[in-house]
Structure formats: C-alpha cells, structure tokens
C-alpha cells in the first residue's frame, strides 16, 4: 500500500505516522487563538516535530460544528507565511487543511505537499484538477452536510455502508479527474455529520472502509464524542481517550493519525506496535 506526493512517499511504513494539528484560527474547538500568530505557530510546529510528528497539518479555517466560513484571501493570509517558514527549515510533510482550490494552490506553491479536504474534494469544483496537476497527496474525507449545520440531525440508513460507498465513488471520480491512485488517502470524518453511535460504528468497522489498497487517516483527537463517553470532559482533557482510540485503530491497520498531543499519542502507538509485533524491537 503506497501513499505518495510529488515530494515524498508516506507509505508503506513499518510504524504508525502522526500528523500534528496546527490551527491558525481564532475559533477552533480545542486550541482556537493559541497559535494565530506566526511565531507562536512556528514554535508549536517545531515542538510537534521534536515530539515525532512526520506531517504538520496547517489550517486557516475552523471546521468545528457551527463554524462560520472564512474568505479565501483571509485563509491564504493566515497559512501561507507559516508554510513558507516551516518549509525553509524542515523537509517533512506539510499538509494544507482546506476546501478551497485557491488556498490549496497558494499553499502548494509555498511548500505544502498534501491537500487535506474535509469535503472529499467536492466543495470546490476546481480542486480535483488542481491536485492532479500538482501531483500532491490528497486526504479525501467524508462529511455529511456543512460545518455550520452538520451536527444538527445527522441521519444514515447504514453509516458504515454509506461511508464505504462514498469512498469508492470518490476514488473512481478522482481517478477520472487525473488524481493518481497512489496519491489518495481516506478519512472517515469522525464527528463530521455523525452522532455518537455513528462514530462508534465507524470505528468498530474501521478496517473495512477504505477502497482496496488505500490507506486511512484517522482524526479523533479531542473530539466531542470522547467527551460524551466520559461525562462531558472538556477538549484538553480528552488526550488519553484519544490515545486509546488511535491504538485500537492501529491494531486494525490504520497507519496515519491526526492529533493534537503528538508525544502522548506517538508513545502510546509505539507501545501498541511492540505488543502487536510481540517484540521490543523499534522499527
């Protein structure tokens, strides 16, 4: 199973890869406003790299439930200087978290090599062709509805079958648009237009969702379903629960994990991997 961009290959890998979250926003659900200036954002990116992040995912628009959209120009203003500065000092993976082709184009020009699109490359009709031409890696996520309304009343006949079918359809459509099969990774969109039961069903079936020979990226970090399971814990107190889910998903073959707490999740994953191998040898 290969996942590659124009600049590097992310899979196959012998160990799980952690993608560190860097929100350049005032209103993200967990860390809004903490890293919305250049120096603070770079310090946080550097710290996540020290802790073992192999990819930094940079977003300039909050996608929390109820979030209001941000203009393309404002999103570019937020993210491009950080991408440029980080690329100047680091050769690891840089992902742009956006649904806008113009933002993705500016971010790729600045040094990003992954487009992480919560709409599954559907929100902007220009996004598939842009990604195909750029040769970047893409993360194709499932979301029901839009961030402002997605948690109002999500419904599915069968959430597992629906997400699986969505991935198959997007895989074929993006192939037709010129995106290389080996560039695609899929994200079930935990918490994006899903109830607690929907999320749990998807996690239980996580190893059945992706198209054949395509990797999954899982993003459960600090999400509200964890808080609901644990008595409405606030986001910053959900890191241990996040690590439990990442390890269970790793046991089912999920190799890419998008998290806030890089060091904690990476340590838990390495312990889980040693148990899965039956050996203390570090790959």
mmCIF file of C-alpha atoms in Angstrom:
data_model
loop_
_atom_site.group_PDB
_atom_site.id
_atom_site.type_symbol
_atom_site.label_atom_id
_atom_site.label_comp_id
_atom_site.label_asym_id
_atom_site.label_seq_id
_atom_site.Cartn_x
_atom_site.Cartn_y
_atom_site.Cartn_z
ATOM 1 C CA UNK A 1 0.000 0.000 0.000
ATOM 2 C CA UNK A 2 1.641 3.229 -1.186
ATOM 3 C CA UNK A 3 0.726 6.816 -0.348
ATOM 4 C CA UNK A 4 2.918 9.375 -2.045
ATOM 5 C CA UNK A 5 3.089 13.026 -3.080
ATOM 6 C CA UNK A 6 5.220 14.853 -5.609
ATOM 7 C CA UNK A 7 7.921 15.300 -2.948
ATOM 8 C CA UNK A 8 7.953 12.170 -0.788
ATOM 9 C CA UNK A 9 6.478 8.789 -0.013
ATOM 10 C CA UNK A 10 4.428 8.394 3.178
ATOM 11 C CA UNK A 11 3.596 4.694 2.902
ATOM 12 C CA UNK A 12 4.365 1.852 3.083
ATOM 13 C CA UNK A 13 5.722 2.383 6.587
ATOM 14 C CA UNK A 14 6.652 -0.041 9.398
ATOM 15 C CA UNK A 15 5.120 2.164 12.077
ATOM 16 C CA UNK A 16 2.173 4.498 12.502
ATOM 17 C CA UNK A 17 2.695 8.084 11.322
ATOM 18 C CA UNK A 18 1.449 11.000 13.401
ATOM 19 C CA UNK A 19 0.149 14.174 11.741
ATOM 20 C CA UNK A 20 0.308 17.113 14.138
ATOM 21 C CA UNK A 21 -2.543 19.645 14.069
ATOM 22 C CA UNK A 22 -1.672 23.324 13.694
ATOM 23 C CA UNK A 23 -4.741 25.577 13.664
ATOM 24 C CA UNK A 24 -4.046 29.172 12.588
ATOM 25 C CA UNK A 25 -7.522 30.223 13.675
ATOM 26 C CA UNK A 26 -9.186 32.195 16.470
ATOM 27 C CA UNK A 27 -12.096 29.769 16.868
ATOM 28 C CA UNK A 28 -11.068 26.120 16.519
ATOM 29 C CA UNK A 29 -12.833 23.932 19.091
ATOM 30 C CA UNK A 30 -9.752 22.871 21.075
ATOM 31 C CA UNK A 31 -6.968 25.394 20.522
ATOM 32 C CA UNK A 32 -8.561 28.388 18.819
ATOM 33 C CA UNK A 33 -6.474 31.511 19.206
ATOM 34 C CA UNK A 34 -3.445 29.764 20.702
ATOM 35 C CA UNK A 35 -1.386 29.745 17.507
ATOM 36 C CA UNK A 36 -2.887 32.507 15.365
ATOM 37 C CA UNK A 37 0.332 34.475 15.027
ATOM 38 C CA UNK A 38 3.447 33.466 13.145
ATOM 39 C CA UNK A 39 5.959 32.979 15.927
ATOM 40 C CA UNK A 40 3.572 31.070 18.193
ATOM 41 C CA UNK A 41 2.533 28.818 15.296
ATOM 42 C CA UNK A 42 6.122 28.058 14.349
ATOM 43 C CA UNK A 43 7.072 27.286 17.951
ATOM 44 C CA UNK A 44 4.197 24.843 18.190
ATOM 45 C CA UNK A 45 5.083 23.203 14.853
ATOM 46 C CA UNK A 46 8.698 22.810 15.974
ATOM 47 C CA UNK A 47 7.594 21.262 19.254
ATOM 48 C CA UNK A 48 5.360 18.751 17.474
ATOM 49 C CA UNK A 49 8.270 17.832 15.182
ATOM 50 C CA UNK A 50 10.540 17.298 18.200
ATOM 51 C CA UNK A 51 7.844 15.030 19.659
ATOM 52 C CA UNK A 52 7.828 12.933 16.487
ATOM 53 C CA UNK A 53 5.280 14.372 14.048
ATOM 54 C CA UNK A 54 6.162 13.399 10.481
ATOM 55 C CA UNK A 55 3.443 15.612 8.965
ATOM 56 C CA UNK A 56 2.183 19.012 10.114
ATOM 57 C CA UNK A 57 -1.410 19.764 9.071
ATOM 58 C CA UNK A 58 -1.983 23.526 8.830
ATOM 59 C CA UNK A 59 -5.476 25.005 8.713
ATOM 60 C CA UNK A 60 -6.677 28.588 8.485
ATOM 61 C CA UNK A 61 -10.428 27.987 8.805
ATOM 62 C CA UNK A 62 -12.177 26.322 11.724
ATOM 63 C CA UNK A 63 -14.289 23.295 10.812
ATOM 64 C CA UNK A 64 -15.856 22.817 14.251
ATOM 65 C CA UNK A 65 -19.646 22.366 14.344
ATOM 66 C CA UNK A 66 -21.287 25.746 13.836
ATOM 67 C CA UNK A 67 -18.175 27.374 12.404
ATOM 68 C CA UNK A 68 -18.606 30.300 10.029
ATOM 69 C CA UNK A 69 -16.714 30.259 6.697
ATOM 70 C CA UNK A 70 -13.571 32.331 6.111
ATOM 71 C CA UNK A 71 -12.759 34.126 2.868
ATOM 72 C CA UNK A 72 -10.137 32.686 0.562
ATOM 73 C CA UNK A 73 -7.904 35.733 0.928
ATOM 74 C CA UNK A 74 -8.038 35.579 4.725
ATOM 75 C CA UNK A 75 -7.303 31.863 4.754
ATOM 76 C CA UNK A 76 -4.273 32.394 2.491
ATOM 77 C CA UNK A 77 -3.080 35.262 4.687
ATOM 78 C CA UNK A 78 -3.162 33.017 7.724
ATOM 79 C CA UNK A 79 -1.490 29.895 6.377
ATOM 80 C CA UNK A 80 0.987 30.780 3.629
ATOM 81 C CA UNK A 81 3.608 32.588 5.771
ATOM 82 C CA UNK A 82 3.656 29.664 8.220
ATOM 83 C CA UNK A 83 4.053 27.106 5.435
ATOM 84 C CA UNK A 84 6.882 29.120 3.865
ATOM 85 C CA UNK A 85 8.710 29.491 7.152
ATOM 86 C CA UNK A 86 8.288 25.846 8.131
ATOM 87 C CA UNK A 87 9.377 24.575 4.710
ATOM 88 C CA UNK A 88 12.505 26.747 4.877
ATOM 89 C CA UNK A 89 13.704 24.824 7.938
ATOM 90 C CA UNK A 90 12.138 21.356 7.643
ATOM 91 C CA UNK A 91 11.806 18.747 4.903
ATOM 92 C CA UNK A 92 8.966 16.736 6.433
ATOM 93 C CA UNK A 93 5.377 16.550 5.280
ATOM 94 C CA UNK A 94 3.243 19.693 5.254
ATOM 95 C CA UNK A 95 -0.498 19.389 4.735
ATOM 96 C CA UNK A 96 -2.948 22.197 3.992
ATOM 97 C CA UNK A 97 -6.370 21.685 5.568
ATOM 98 C CA UNK A 98 -8.727 23.467 3.180
ATOM 99 C CA UNK A 99 -11.696 23.025 0.866
ATOM 100 C CA UNK A 100 -10.720 25.908 -1.443
ATOM 101 C CA UNK A 101 -8.656 25.318 -4.590
ATOM 102 C CA UNK A 102 -7.183 28.834 -4.408
ATOM 103 C CA UNK A 103 -5.925 28.234 -0.877
ATOM 104 C CA UNK A 104 -4.563 24.822 -1.821
ATOM 105 C CA UNK A 105 -2.768 26.316 -4.834
ATOM 106 C CA UNK A 106 -1.137 29.026 -2.711
ATOM 107 C CA UNK A 107 -0.185 26.523 -0.019
ATOM 108 C CA UNK A 108 1.360 24.077 -2.501
ATOM 109 C CA UNK A 109 3.361 26.923 -4.042
ATOM 110 C CA UNK A 110 4.575 27.834 -0.546
ATOM 111 C CA UNK A 111 5.838 24.311 0.138
ATOM 112 C CA UNK A 112 2.931 22.084 1.196
ATOM 113 C CA UNK A 113 2.671 18.689 -0.464
ATOM 114 C CA UNK A 114 -0.633 17.294 0.877
ATOM 115 C CA UNK A 115 -4.167 18.677 0.462
ATOM 116 C CA UNK A 116 -6.455 17.591 3.301
ATOM 117 C CA UNK A 117 -10.013 18.375 2.181
ATOM 118 C CA UNK A 118 -12.905 17.736 4.587
ATOM 119 C CA UNK A 119 -15.370 17.872 1.687
ATOM 120 C CA UNK A 120 -13.759 14.963 -0.153
ATOM 121 C CA UNK A 121 -12.663 17.389 -2.925
ATOM 122 C CA UNK A 122 -16.300 18.235 -3.622
ATOM 123 C CA UNK A 123 -16.727 21.761 -2.225
ATOM 124 C CA UNK A 124 -14.669 23.450 -4.945
ATOM 125 C CA UNK A 125 -15.062 22.023 -8.466
ATOM 126 C CA UNK A 126 -11.518 23.130 -9.311
ATOM 127 C CA UNK A 127 -9.883 21.133 -6.521
ATOM 128 C CA UNK A 128 -9.551 17.722 -8.275
ATOM 129 C CA UNK A 129 -7.857 19.179 -11.357
ATOM 130 C CA UNK A 130 -5.567 21.306 -9.210
ATOM 131 C CA UNK A 131 -4.452 18.307 -7.148
ATOM 132 C CA UNK A 132 -3.999 16.175 -10.248
ATOM 133 C CA UNK A 133 -1.820 18.801 -11.918
ATOM 134 C CA UNK A 134 0.210 19.433 -8.764
ATOM 135 C CA UNK A 135 0.885 15.755 -8.113
ATOM 136 C CA UNK A 136 0.259 16.317 -4.414
ATOM 137 C CA UNK A 137 -1.044 13.751 -1.975
ATOM 138 C CA UNK A 138 -4.695 14.161 -1.007
ATOM 139 C CA UNK A 139 -6.810 13.235 2.003
ATOM 140 C CA UNK A 140 -10.390 12.540 0.951
ATOM 141 C CA UNK A 141 -12.692 12.944 3.950
ATOM 142 C CA UNK A 142 -16.349 12.048 4.404
ATOM 143 C CA UNK A 143 -18.656 14.715 5.806
ATOM 144 C CA UNK A 144 -22.444 14.880 5.851
ATOM 145 C CA UNK A 145 -23.592 18.478 5.415
ATOM 146 C CA UNK A 146 -21.512 21.592 6.143
ATOM 147 C CA UNK A 147 -19.628 22.583 9.311
ATOM 148 C CA UNK A 148 -22.264 25.128 10.311
ATOM 149 C CA UNK A 149 -25.090 22.572 10.288
ATOM 150 C CA UNK A 150 -23.529 19.094 10.146
ATOM 151 C CA UNK A 151 -24.384 18.162 13.734
ATOM 152 C CA UNK A 152 -27.990 19.379 13.666
ATOM 153 C CA UNK A 153 -29.575 16.000 12.910
ATOM 154 C CA UNK A 154 -27.277 13.603 11.020
ATOM 155 C CA UNK A 155 -29.031 10.509 9.656
ATOM 156 C CA UNK A 156 -27.886 7.407 7.760
ATOM 157 C CA UNK A 157 -29.563 4.211 6.692
ATOM 158 C CA UNK A 158 -26.254 2.462 7.394
ATOM 159 C CA UNK A 159 -23.365 4.774 8.243
ATOM 160 C CA UNK A 160 -20.674 2.166 7.568
ATOM 161 C CA UNK A 161 -22.092 1.263 4.152
ATOM 162 C CA UNK A 162 -22.646 4.928 3.297
ATOM 163 C CA UNK A 163 -19.079 5.969 4.122
ATOM 164 C CA UNK A 164 -17.648 2.932 2.360
ATOM 165 C CA UNK A 165 -19.730 3.710 -0.731
ATOM 166 C CA UNK A 166 -18.749 7.369 -0.651
ATOM 167 C CA UNK A 167 -15.076 6.418 -0.618
ATOM 168 C CA UNK A 168 -15.457 4.035 -3.562
ATOM 169 C CA UNK A 169 -17.316 6.693 -5.566
ATOM 170 C CA UNK A 170 -14.789 9.429 -4.778
ATOM 171 C CA UNK A 171 -11.887 7.120 -5.601
ATOM 172 C CA UNK A 172 -13.278 6.447 -9.075
ATOM 173 C CA UNK A 173 -14.244 10.084 -9.688
ATOM 174 C CA UNK A 174 -10.813 11.360 -8.673
ATOM 175 C CA UNK A 175 -9.093 8.768 -10.841
ATOM 176 C CA UNK A 176 -11.187 10.058 -13.746
ATOM 177 C CA UNK A 177 -10.106 13.612 -12.853
ATOM 178 C CA UNK A 178 -6.445 12.633 -13.124
ATOM 179 C CA UNK A 179 -5.524 12.168 -9.455
ATOM 180 C CA UNK A 180 -3.173 9.198 -9.163
ATOM 181 C CA UNK A 181 -4.439 6.263 -7.107
ATOM 182 C CA UNK A 182 -1.267 6.261 -5.019
ATOM 183 C CA UNK A 183 -1.839 9.909 -4.077
ATOM 184 C CA UNK A 184 -5.115 9.181 -2.272
ATOM 185 C CA UNK A 185 -5.718 8.566 1.427
ATOM 186 C CA UNK A 186 -9.183 8.422 3.031
ATOM 187 C CA UNK A 187 -10.584 9.812 6.295
ATOM 188 C CA UNK A 188 -13.973 8.651 7.666
ATOM 189 C CA UNK A 189 -14.627 12.087 9.154
ATOM 190 C CA UNK A 190 -15.320 11.146 12.750
ATOM 191 C CA UNK A 191 -17.528 13.875 14.206
ATOM 192 C CA UNK A 192 -18.381 15.443 10.856
ATOM 193 C CA UNK A 193 -22.118 14.952 10.470
ATOM 194 C CA UNK A 194 -22.249 11.915 12.786
ATOM 195 C CA UNK A 195 -23.854 11.085 16.102
ATOM 196 C CA UNK A 196 -22.035 9.260 18.892
ATOM 197 C CA UNK A 197 -23.421 5.937 17.653
ATOM 198 C CA UNK A 198 -22.382 6.706 14.070
ATOM 199 C CA UNK A 199 -18.834 7.436 15.220
ATOM 200 C CA UNK A 200 -18.619 4.241 17.262
ATOM 201 C CA UNK A 201 -19.953 2.147 14.384
ATOM 202 C CA UNK A 202 -17.362 3.573 12.022
ATOM 203 C CA UNK A 203 -14.535 2.984 14.487
ATOM 204 C CA UNK A 204 -15.656 -0.600 15.039
ATOM 205 C CA UNK A 205 -15.562 -1.193 11.268
ATOM 206 C CA UNK A 206 -12.536 0.999 10.551
ATOM 207 C CA UNK A 207 -10.625 -1.761 8.777
ATOM 208 C CA UNK A 208 -13.397 -2.228 6.196
ATOM 209 C CA UNK A 209 -13.904 1.341 4.987
ATOM 210 C CA UNK A 210 -11.128 2.287 2.555
ATOM 211 C CA UNK A 211 -11.011 1.342 -1.117
ATOM 212 C CA UNK A 212 -8.694 -1.621 -1.789
ATOM 213 C CA UNK A 213 -5.006 -0.865 -1.151
ATOM 214 C CA UNK A 214 -5.705 2.688 0.036
ATOM 215 C CA UNK A 215 -4.642 3.921 3.481
ATOM 216 C CA UNK A 216 -6.805 5.616 6.076
ATOM 217 C CA UNK A 217 -6.099 8.759 8.061
ATOM 218 C CA UNK A 218 -7.974 8.877 11.360
ATOM 219 C CA UNK A 219 -8.748 12.124 13.177
ATOM 220 C CA UNK A 220 -10.393 11.583 16.563
ATOM 221 C CA UNK A 221 -8.263 13.961 18.607
ATOM 222 C CA UNK A 222 -10.173 15.607 21.487
ATOM 223 C CA UNK A 223 -13.476 15.249 19.644
ATOM 224 C CA UNK A 224 -16.825 15.682 21.333
ATOM 225 C CA UNK A 225 -17.824 12.005 21.159
ATOM 226 C CA UNK A 226 -14.969 11.268 23.579
ATOM 227 C CA UNK A 227 -16.251 13.938 25.926
ATOM 228 C CA UNK A 228 -19.747 12.443 25.795
ATOM 229 C CA UNK A 229 -18.431 8.998 26.650
ATOM 230 C CA UNK A 230 -16.513 10.402 29.623
ATOM 231 C CA UNK A 231 -19.011 12.727 31.246
ATOM 232 C CA UNK A 232 -18.591 15.829 29.085
ATOM 233 C CA UNK A 233 -14.867 16.255 29.619
ATOM 234 C CA UNK A 234 -13.530 19.480 28.043
ATOM 235 C CA UNK A 235 -11.377 19.091 24.904
ATOM 236 C CA UNK A 236 -7.960 19.474 26.558
ATOM 237 C CA UNK A 237 -8.768 16.592 28.930
ATOM 238 C CA UNK A 238 -9.510 14.109 26.136
ATOM 239 C CA UNK A 239 -5.932 13.277 25.127
ATOM 240 C CA UNK A 240 -5.736 9.960 26.998
ATOM 241 C CA UNK A 241 -9.013 8.834 25.429
ATOM 242 C CA UNK A 242 -7.676 9.925 22.035
ATOM 243 C CA UNK A 243 -4.602 7.729 22.516
ATOM 244 C CA UNK A 244 -6.805 4.724 23.338
ATOM 245 C CA UNK A 245 -8.681 5.143 20.058
ATOM 246 C CA UNK A 246 -5.517 5.637 17.993
ATOM 247 C CA UNK A 247 -4.049 2.429 19.439
ATOM 248 C CA UNK A 248 -7.205 0.408 18.811
ATOM 249 C CA UNK A 249 -7.293 1.732 15.250
ATOM 250 C CA UNK A 250 -3.608 0.888 14.802
ATOM 251 C CA UNK A 251 -4.392 -2.699 15.788
ATOM 252 C CA UNK A 252 -6.894 -2.702 12.902
ATOM 253 C CA UNK A 253 -4.266 -1.427 10.453
ATOM 254 C CA UNK A 254 -4.747 2.361 10.489
ATOM 255 C CA UNK A 255 -1.284 3.874 9.989
ATOM 256 C CA UNK A 256 -1.966 7.637 9.861
ATOM 257 C CA UNK A 257 -3.281 9.576 12.853
ATOM 258 C CA UNK A 258 -4.109 13.309 13.045
ATOM 259 C CA UNK A 259 -3.722 14.511 16.652
ATOM 260 C CA UNK A 260 -3.111 17.498 18.911
ATOM 261 C CA UNK A 261 -0.971 15.699 21.508
ATOM 262 C CA UNK A 262 1.796 14.311 19.318
ATOM 263 C CA UNK A 263 4.094 12.971 22.031
ATOM 264 C CA UNK A 264 1.381 11.227 24.022
ATOM 265 C CA UNK A 265 -0.210 9.552 21.029
ATOM 266 C CA UNK A 266 3.092 8.559 19.473
ATOM 267 C CA UNK A 267 4.295 6.969 22.708
ATOM 268 C CA UNK A 268 1.063 5.014 23.046
ATOM 269 C CA UNK A 269 1.248 3.891 19.428
ATOM 270 C CA UNK A 270 4.814 2.636 19.790
ATOM 271 C CA UNK A 271 3.849 0.564 22.837
ATOM 272 C CA UNK A 272 0.860 -0.833 20.941
ATOM 273 C CA UNK A 273 3.082 -1.682 17.986
ATOM 274 C CA UNK A 274 5.569 -3.526 20.213
ATOM 275 C CA UNK A 275 2.695 -5.639 21.555
ATOM 276 C CA UNK A 276 1.388 -6.293 18.040
ATOM 277 C CA UNK A 277 4.880 -7.428 16.969
ATOM 278 C CA UNK A 278 5.469 -9.405 20.135
ATOM 279 C CA UNK A 279 8.884 -7.747 20.314
ATOM 280 C CA UNK A 280 10.523 -4.689 21.872
ATOM 281 C CA UNK A 281 12.492 -4.051 18.659
ATOM 282 C CA UNK A 282 11.836 -0.473 17.473
ATOM 283 C CA UNK A 283 11.185 -0.362 13.723
#
